[in-house]
Coordinates of C-alpha atoms in Angstrom, one line a residue:
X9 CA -14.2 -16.1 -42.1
X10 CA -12.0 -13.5 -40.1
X11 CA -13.4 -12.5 -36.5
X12 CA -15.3 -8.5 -37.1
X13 CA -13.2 -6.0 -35.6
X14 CA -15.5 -5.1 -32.5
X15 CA -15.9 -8.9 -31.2
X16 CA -12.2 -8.6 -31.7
X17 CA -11.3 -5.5 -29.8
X18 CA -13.4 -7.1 -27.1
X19 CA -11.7 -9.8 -26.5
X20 CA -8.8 -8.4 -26.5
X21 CA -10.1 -6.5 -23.9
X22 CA -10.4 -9.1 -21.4
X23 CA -6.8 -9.6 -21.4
X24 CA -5.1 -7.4 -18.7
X25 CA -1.6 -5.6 -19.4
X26 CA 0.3 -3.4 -17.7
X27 CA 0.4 0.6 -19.1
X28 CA 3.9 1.8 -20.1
X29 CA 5.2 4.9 -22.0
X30 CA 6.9 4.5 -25.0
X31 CA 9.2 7.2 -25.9
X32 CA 12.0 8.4 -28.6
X33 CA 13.5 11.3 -29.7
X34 CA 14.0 13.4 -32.8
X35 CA 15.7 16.6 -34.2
X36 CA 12.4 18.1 -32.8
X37 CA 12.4 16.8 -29.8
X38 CA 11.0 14.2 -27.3
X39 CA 8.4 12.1 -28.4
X40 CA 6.4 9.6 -26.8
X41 CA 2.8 7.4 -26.4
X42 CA 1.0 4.8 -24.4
X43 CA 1.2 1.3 -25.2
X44 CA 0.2 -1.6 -23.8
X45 CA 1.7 -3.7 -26.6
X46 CA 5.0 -4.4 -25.0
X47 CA 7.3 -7.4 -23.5
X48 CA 10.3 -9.4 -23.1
X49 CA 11.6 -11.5 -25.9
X50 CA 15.0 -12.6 -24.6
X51 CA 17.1 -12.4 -21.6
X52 CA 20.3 -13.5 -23.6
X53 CA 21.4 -11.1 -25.0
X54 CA 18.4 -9.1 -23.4
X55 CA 15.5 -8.1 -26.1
X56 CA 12.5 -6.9 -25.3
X57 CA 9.2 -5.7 -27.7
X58 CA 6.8 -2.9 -28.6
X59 CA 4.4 -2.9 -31.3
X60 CA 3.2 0.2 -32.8
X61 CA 0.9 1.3 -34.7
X62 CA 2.0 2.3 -38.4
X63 CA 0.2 5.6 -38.6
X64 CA 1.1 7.3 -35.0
X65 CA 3.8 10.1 -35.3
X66 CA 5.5 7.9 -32.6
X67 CA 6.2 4.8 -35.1
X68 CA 7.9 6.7 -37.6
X69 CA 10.3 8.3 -35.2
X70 CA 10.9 5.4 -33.2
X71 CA 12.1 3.7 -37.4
X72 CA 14.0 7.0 -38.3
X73 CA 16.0 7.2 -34.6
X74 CA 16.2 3.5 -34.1
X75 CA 16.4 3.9 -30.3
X76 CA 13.1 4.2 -28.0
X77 CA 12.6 3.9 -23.6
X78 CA 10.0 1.8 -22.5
X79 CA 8.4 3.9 -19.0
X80 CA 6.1 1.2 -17.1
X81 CA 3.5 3.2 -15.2
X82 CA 3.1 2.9 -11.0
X83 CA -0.6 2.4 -10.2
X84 CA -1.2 6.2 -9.1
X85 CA -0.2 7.6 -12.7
X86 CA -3.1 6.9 -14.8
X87 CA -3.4 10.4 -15.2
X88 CA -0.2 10.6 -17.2
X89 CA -1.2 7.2 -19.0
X90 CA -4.1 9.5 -20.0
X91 CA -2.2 12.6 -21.2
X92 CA 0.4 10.4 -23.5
X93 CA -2.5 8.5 -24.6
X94 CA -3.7 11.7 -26.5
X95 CA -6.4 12.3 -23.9
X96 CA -4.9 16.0 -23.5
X97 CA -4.7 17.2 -26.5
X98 CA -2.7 20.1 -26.8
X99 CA -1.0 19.5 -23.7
X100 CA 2.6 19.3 -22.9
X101 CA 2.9 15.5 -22.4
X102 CA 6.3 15.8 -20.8
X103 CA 5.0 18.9 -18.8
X104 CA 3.8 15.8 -15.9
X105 CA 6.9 13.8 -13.8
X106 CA 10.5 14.2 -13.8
X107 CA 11.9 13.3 -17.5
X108 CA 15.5 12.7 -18.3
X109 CA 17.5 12.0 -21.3
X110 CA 18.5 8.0 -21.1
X111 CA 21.7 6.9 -23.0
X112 CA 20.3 6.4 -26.4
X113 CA 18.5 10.0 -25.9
X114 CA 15.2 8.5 -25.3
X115 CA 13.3 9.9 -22.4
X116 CA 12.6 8.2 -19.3
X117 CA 10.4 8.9 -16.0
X118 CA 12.1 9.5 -13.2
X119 CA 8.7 7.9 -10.6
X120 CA 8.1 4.9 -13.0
X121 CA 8.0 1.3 -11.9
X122 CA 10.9 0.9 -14.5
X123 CA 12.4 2.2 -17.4
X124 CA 14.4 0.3 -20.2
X125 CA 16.5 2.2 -22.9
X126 CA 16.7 0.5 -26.2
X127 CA 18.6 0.2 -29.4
X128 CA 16.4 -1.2 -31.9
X129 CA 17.9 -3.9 -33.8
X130 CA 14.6 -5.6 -35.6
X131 CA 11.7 -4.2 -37.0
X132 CA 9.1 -6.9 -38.4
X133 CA 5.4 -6.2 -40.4
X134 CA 2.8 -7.5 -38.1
X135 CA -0.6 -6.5 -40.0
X136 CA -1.3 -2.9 -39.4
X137 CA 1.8 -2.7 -36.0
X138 CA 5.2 -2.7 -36.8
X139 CA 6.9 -5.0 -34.1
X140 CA 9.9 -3.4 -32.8
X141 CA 12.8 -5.7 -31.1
X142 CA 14.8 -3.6 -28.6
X143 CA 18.2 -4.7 -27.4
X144 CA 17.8 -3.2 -23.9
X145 CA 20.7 -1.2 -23.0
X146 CA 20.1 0.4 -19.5
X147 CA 17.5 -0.5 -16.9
X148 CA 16.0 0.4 -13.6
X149 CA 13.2 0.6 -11.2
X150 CA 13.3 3.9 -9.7
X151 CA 10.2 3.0 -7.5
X152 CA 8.7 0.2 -5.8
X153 CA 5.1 0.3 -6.0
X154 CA 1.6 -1.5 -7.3
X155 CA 1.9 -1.3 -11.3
X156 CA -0.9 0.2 -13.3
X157 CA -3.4 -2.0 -15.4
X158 CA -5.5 -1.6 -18.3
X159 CA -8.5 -4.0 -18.4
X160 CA -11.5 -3.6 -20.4
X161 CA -10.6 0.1 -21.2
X162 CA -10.2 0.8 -18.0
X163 CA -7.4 1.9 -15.6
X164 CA -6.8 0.0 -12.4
X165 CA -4.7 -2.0 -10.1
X166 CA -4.2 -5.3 -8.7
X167 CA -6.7 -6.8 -6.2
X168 CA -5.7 -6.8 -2.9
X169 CA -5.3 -10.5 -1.8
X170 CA -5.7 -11.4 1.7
X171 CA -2.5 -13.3 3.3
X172 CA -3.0 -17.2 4.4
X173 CA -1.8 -16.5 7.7
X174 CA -1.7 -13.7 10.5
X175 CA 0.2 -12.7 14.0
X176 CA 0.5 -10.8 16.6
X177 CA 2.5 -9.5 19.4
X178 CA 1.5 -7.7 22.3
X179 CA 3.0 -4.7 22.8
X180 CA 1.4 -2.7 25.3
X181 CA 0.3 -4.8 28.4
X182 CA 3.1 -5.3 30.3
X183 CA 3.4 -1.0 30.4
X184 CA -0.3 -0.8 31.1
X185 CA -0.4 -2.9 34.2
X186 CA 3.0 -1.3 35.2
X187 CA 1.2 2.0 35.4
X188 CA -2.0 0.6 37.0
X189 CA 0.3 -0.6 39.9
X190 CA 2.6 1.8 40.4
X191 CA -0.3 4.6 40.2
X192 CA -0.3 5.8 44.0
X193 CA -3.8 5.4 45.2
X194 CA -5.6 4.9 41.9
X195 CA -5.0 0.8 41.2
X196 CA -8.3 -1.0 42.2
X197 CA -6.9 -3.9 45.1
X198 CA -8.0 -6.6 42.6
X199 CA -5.0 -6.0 40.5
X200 CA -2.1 -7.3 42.3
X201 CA 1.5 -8.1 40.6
X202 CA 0.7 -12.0 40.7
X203 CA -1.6 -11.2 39.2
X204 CA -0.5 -9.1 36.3
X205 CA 2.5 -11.9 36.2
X206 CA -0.4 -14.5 35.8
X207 CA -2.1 -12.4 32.7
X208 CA 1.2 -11.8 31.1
X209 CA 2.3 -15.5 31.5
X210 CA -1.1 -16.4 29.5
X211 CA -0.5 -14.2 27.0
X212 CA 2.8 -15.8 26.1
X213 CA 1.8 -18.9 26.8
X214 CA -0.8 -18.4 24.1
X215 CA 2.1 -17.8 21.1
X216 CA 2.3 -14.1 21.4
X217 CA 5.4 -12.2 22.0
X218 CA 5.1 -9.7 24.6
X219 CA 6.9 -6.9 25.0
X220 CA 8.3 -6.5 28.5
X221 CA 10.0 -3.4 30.2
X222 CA 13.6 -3.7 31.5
X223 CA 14.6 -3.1 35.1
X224 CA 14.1 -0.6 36.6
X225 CA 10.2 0.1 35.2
X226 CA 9.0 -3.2 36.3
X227 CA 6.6 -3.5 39.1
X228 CA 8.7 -5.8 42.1
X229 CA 7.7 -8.8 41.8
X230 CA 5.7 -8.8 38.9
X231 CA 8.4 -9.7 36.4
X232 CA 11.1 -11.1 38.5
X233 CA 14.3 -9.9 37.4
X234 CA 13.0 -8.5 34.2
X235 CA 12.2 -11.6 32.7
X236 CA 8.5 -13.2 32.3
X237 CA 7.6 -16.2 34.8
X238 CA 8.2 -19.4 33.5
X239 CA 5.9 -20.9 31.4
X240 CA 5.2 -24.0 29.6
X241 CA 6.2 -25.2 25.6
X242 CA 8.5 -23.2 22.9
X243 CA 6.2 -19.8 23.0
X244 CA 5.7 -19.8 26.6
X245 CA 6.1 -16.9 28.6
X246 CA 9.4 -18.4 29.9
X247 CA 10.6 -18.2 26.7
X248 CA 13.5 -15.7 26.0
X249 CA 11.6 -15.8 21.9
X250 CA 9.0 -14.8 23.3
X251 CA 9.9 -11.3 24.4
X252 CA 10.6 -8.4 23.1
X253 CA 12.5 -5.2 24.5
X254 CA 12.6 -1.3 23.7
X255 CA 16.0 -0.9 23.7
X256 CA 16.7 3.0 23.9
X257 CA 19.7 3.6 24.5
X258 CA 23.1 1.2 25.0
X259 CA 22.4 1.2 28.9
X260 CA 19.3 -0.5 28.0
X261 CA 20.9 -2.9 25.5
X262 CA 23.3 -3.9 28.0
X263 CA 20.4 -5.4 29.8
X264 CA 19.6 -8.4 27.2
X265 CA 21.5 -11.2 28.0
X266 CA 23.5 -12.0 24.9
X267 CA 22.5 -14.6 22.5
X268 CA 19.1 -14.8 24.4
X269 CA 17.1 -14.8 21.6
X270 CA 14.8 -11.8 23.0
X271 CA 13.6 -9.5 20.1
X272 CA 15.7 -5.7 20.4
X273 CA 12.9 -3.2 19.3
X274 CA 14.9 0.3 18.5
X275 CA 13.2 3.2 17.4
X276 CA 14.1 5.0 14.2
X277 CA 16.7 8.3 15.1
X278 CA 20.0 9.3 15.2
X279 CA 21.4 6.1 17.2
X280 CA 19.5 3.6 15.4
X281 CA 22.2 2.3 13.1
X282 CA 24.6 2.1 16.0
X283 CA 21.9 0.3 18.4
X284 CA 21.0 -2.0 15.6
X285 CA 24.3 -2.8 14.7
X286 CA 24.8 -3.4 18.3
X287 CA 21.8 -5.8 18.9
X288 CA 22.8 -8.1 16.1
X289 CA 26.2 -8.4 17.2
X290 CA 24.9 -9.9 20.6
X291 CA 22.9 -12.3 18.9
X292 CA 19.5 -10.5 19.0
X293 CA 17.0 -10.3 16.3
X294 CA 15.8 -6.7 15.6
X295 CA 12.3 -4.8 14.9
X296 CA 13.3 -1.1 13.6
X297 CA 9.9 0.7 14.7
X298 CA 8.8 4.2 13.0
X299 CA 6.9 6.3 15.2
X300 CA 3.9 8.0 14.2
X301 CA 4.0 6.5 11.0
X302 CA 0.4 7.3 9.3
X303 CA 0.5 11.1 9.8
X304 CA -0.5 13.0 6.8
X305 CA 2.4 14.5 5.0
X306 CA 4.9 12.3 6.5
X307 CA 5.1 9.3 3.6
X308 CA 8.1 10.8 2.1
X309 CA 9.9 10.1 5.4
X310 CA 8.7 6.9 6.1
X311 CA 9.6 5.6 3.6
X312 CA 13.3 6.9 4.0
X313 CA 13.0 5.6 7.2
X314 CA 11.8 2.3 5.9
X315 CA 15.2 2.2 3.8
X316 CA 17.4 2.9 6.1
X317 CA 15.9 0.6 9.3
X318 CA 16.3 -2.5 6.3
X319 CA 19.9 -1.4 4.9
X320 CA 20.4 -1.2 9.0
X321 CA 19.7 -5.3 9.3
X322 CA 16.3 -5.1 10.8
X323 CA 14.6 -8.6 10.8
X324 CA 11.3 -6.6 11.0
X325 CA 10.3 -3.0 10.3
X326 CA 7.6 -1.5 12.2
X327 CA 4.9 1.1 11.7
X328 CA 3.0 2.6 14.7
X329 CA -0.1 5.0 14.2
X330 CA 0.4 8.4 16.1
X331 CA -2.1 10.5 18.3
X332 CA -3.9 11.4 14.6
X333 CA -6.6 8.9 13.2
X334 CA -5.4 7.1 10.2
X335 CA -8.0 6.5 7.6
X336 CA -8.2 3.2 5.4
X337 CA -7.4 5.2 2.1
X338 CA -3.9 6.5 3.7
X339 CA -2.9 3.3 5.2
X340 CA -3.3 1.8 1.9
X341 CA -1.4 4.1 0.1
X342 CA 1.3 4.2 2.5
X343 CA 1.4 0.2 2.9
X344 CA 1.4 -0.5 -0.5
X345 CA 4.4 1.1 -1.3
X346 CA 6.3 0.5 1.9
X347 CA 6.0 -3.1 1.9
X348 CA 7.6 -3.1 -1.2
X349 CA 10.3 -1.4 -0.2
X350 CA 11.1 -3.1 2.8
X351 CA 10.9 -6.7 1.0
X352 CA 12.6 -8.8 1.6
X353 CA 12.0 -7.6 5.2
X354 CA 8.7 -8.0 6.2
X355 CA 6.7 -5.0 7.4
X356 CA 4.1 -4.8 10.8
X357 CA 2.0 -2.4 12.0
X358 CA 0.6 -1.1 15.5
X359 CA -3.0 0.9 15.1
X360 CA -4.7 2.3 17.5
X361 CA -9.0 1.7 17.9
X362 CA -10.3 5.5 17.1
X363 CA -13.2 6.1 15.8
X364 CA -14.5 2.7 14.7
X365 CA -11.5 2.8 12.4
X366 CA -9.1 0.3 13.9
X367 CA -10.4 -2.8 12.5
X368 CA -11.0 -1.3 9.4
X369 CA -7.1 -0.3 9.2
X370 CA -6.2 -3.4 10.3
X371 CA -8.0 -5.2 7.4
X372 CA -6.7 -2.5 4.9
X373 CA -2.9 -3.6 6.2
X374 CA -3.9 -6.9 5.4
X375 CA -4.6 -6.5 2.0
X376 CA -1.6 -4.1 1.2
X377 CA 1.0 -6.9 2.1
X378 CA 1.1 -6.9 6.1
X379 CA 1.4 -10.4 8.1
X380 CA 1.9 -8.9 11.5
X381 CA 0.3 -6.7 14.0
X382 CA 1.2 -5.4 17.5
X383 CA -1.3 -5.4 19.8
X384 CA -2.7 -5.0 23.6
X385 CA -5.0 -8.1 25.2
X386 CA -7.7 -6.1 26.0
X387 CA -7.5 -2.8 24.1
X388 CA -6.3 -1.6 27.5
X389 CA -4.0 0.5 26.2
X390 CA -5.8 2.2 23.3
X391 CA -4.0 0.0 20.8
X392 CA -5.6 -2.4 18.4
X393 CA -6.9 -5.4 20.6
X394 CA -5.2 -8.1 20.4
X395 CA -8.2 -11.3 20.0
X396 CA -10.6 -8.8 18.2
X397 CA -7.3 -9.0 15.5
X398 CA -7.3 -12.7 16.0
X399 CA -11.4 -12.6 15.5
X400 CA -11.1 -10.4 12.3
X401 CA -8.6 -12.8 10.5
X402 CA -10.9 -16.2 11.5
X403 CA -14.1 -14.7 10.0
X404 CA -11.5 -14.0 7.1
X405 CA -10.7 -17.1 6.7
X406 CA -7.0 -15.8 7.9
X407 CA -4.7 -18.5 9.7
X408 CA -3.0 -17.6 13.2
X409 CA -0.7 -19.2 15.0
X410 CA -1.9 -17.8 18.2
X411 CA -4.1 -19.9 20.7
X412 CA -7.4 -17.5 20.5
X413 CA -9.4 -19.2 22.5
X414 CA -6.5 -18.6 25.2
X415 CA -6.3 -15.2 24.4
X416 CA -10.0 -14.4 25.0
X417 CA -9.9 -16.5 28.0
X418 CA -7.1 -14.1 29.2
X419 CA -8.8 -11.0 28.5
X420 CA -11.9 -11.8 30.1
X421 CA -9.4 -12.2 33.2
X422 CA -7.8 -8.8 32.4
X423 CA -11.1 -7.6 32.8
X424 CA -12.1 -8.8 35.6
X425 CA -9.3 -7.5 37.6
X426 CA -9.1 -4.2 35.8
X427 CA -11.9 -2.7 37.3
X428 CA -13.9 -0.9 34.2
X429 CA -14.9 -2.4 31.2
X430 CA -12.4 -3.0 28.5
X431 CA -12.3 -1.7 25.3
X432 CA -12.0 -5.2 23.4
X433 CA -15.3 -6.7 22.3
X434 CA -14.6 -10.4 21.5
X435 CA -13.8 -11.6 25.1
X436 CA -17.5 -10.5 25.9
X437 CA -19.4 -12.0 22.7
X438 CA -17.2 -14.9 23.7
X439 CA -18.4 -15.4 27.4

């Protein structure tokens, strides 16, 4: 005995697919529907599927034409999923996107994931769905982004998995006990450059890459000829890896020994080809950073940036949060789509602690796709703090390189020699 319909549908149900837009076109027009009844059959010569049903207008414009676009939906269009699903009616279904006429005539959207144009060239009886075979005659993915799902009869997107493994560099010590010495009459007597030579020596020694200033912004003495003291094992302090520069301007550049194997941070702008270009000829890996990346309104030129500091050569893109708060929800948004567009280059962010919300941005980036943060041991700085990062991704069950037990033992010196309580918390649940 056949399965009843409903036990049927619901099983189906359980099967995730993604949503696409079927489309075609007639002496009347453009025509199109949702389906999530679609996928490849060949890759030589390249065929791909959609099954329709017999009685929707679509099916017997899609056998009269003999062409029709597949348009697979990005995970923030379930709105026009809705509309071309006949959840409007009435309403102009092309009315939503940017729409063009693909080879064959069919329609395609501009923002999908992807879009295929097809030639049909077999059409076979499959109960009450006509199977159509497409030979796939154009392609592309105008957007890199999450994909939208249908589960259940419901609209969503894929979970956001947390990675196996985290890192961290520390990007804002060496510059906050820079300041804190060379502040005339302000720097309590406990902190003292062998001392802030002995705190940035742990925290390389402990696997993290430290950003150090180039001559002449470093305290005498402090960081002897612009490099970090010597330190022990492949990601001690004395290890050129270990370092990282902001390289401003050529002047600047002309300060990395060549071939040292110290990281070339360049800001996005005008230059940053040039400086990039530049860097990797002397034998430097490079971080491309984005400044105030997070700021409402700004996406559409991240993510320009984003393109152009990985078409530059970057081995790493960075984003750094501005002066205004981000929240979870924009992080996500923005990450999601920029990580994708960077790949194969990896993505890392710097956040700030505001509001309670630095963690929380830090565990969002984690789920949207990012492996590496830059930090400050301590907090001091107003950045993300480096071991409460480190303490986030163990109760994750999130892998680190890093020594954290090293770490915290150096920020519980930072703070003793700071003179005011840091804004880190693990050093002190630690001690």
């Amino acid at each position: 005995m056949a399965v009843d319909a409903q036990t049927f549908r619901s099983v189906l149900g359980q099967w995730p697919t993604g949503v696409a837009i079927v489309t075609t076109v007639s002496g009347t027009g453009w025509h199109g529907m949702t389906a999530g009844s679609f996928g490849s059959v060949s890759l030589d010569p390249p065929l791909v599927m959609v099954c329709l049903a017999r009685h929707v207008r679509t099916h017997a414009l899609v056998e009269r034409s003999g062409v029709f676009a597949v348009s697979v939906l990005g995970k923030d269009q379930a709105a026009l999923g809705h509309r071309f699903a006949g959840g409007e009616p009435g309403a102009d279904r092309f009315a939503g996107g940017t729409w063009t006429a693909a080879p064959t005539g069919a329609p395609v959207l501009g923002e999908a994931v992807a879009w295929l144009d097809c030639r049909v060239v077999h059409a076979h009886p499959g109960g009450d769905h006509t199977i159509f075979v497409g030979e796939v005659l154009g392609a592309a993915t105008p957007r890199r982004t999450a994909p939208l799902l249908f589960h259940s009869r419901a609209w969503g997107q894929l979970a956001d998995p947390l990675p196996d493994e985290v890192t961290i560099a520390d990007t804002g010590l060496a510059a906050a006990l820079h300041r804190r010495l060379t502040a005339s009459g302000t720097a309590p007597a406990r902190v003292t450059r062998a001392g802030a030579a002995r705190l940035l020596a742990a925290v390389g020694a402990a696997g993290v890459r430290v950003r150090t200033p180039l001559p002449p912004a470093v305290p005498p003495g402090a960081l002897p000829n612009g490099t970090l003291p010597n330190g022990t094992g492949s990601n001690g302090a004395g290890s050129p890896a270990a370092w990282s520069v902001l390289v401003e301007d050529a002047a600047c550049l002309a300060e990395v020994p060549h071939g040292s194997g110290i990281t070339a941070e360049v800001a996005d702008g005008p230059d940053a080809a040039r400086l990039i270009g530049a860097a990797r000829t002397r034998g430097l890996p490079v971080i491309g950073r984005i400044g105030d990346g997070f700021a409402p309104g700004r996406q559409r030129d991240v993510l320009a940036a984003v393109d152009r500091l990985a078409a530059a050569g970057c081995a790493e893109i960075a984003l750094d949060e501005g002066p205004e708060a981000a929240s979870p929800l924009h992080v996500r948004n923005l990450l999601q789509e920029a990580v994708a567009r960077a790949r194969p280059v990896p993505l890392r962010v710097r956040l700030r602690e505001a509001y309670g919300l630095g963690l929380a941005n830090a565990l969002t980036a984690m789920k949207s796709g990012v492996r590496s943060f830059d930090t400050t041991l301590g907090g001091v700085d107003g950045g993300l703090c480096a071991e409460d990062v480190l303490f986030l991704a163990a109760r994750l069950g999130v892998a680190t390189p890093i020594d954290r037990a090293a770490l915290v033992a150096a920020a519980a010196d930072l703070e003793a020699v700071w003179g005011s309580a840091l804004p880190g918390r693990t050093h002190r649940a630690a001690s």
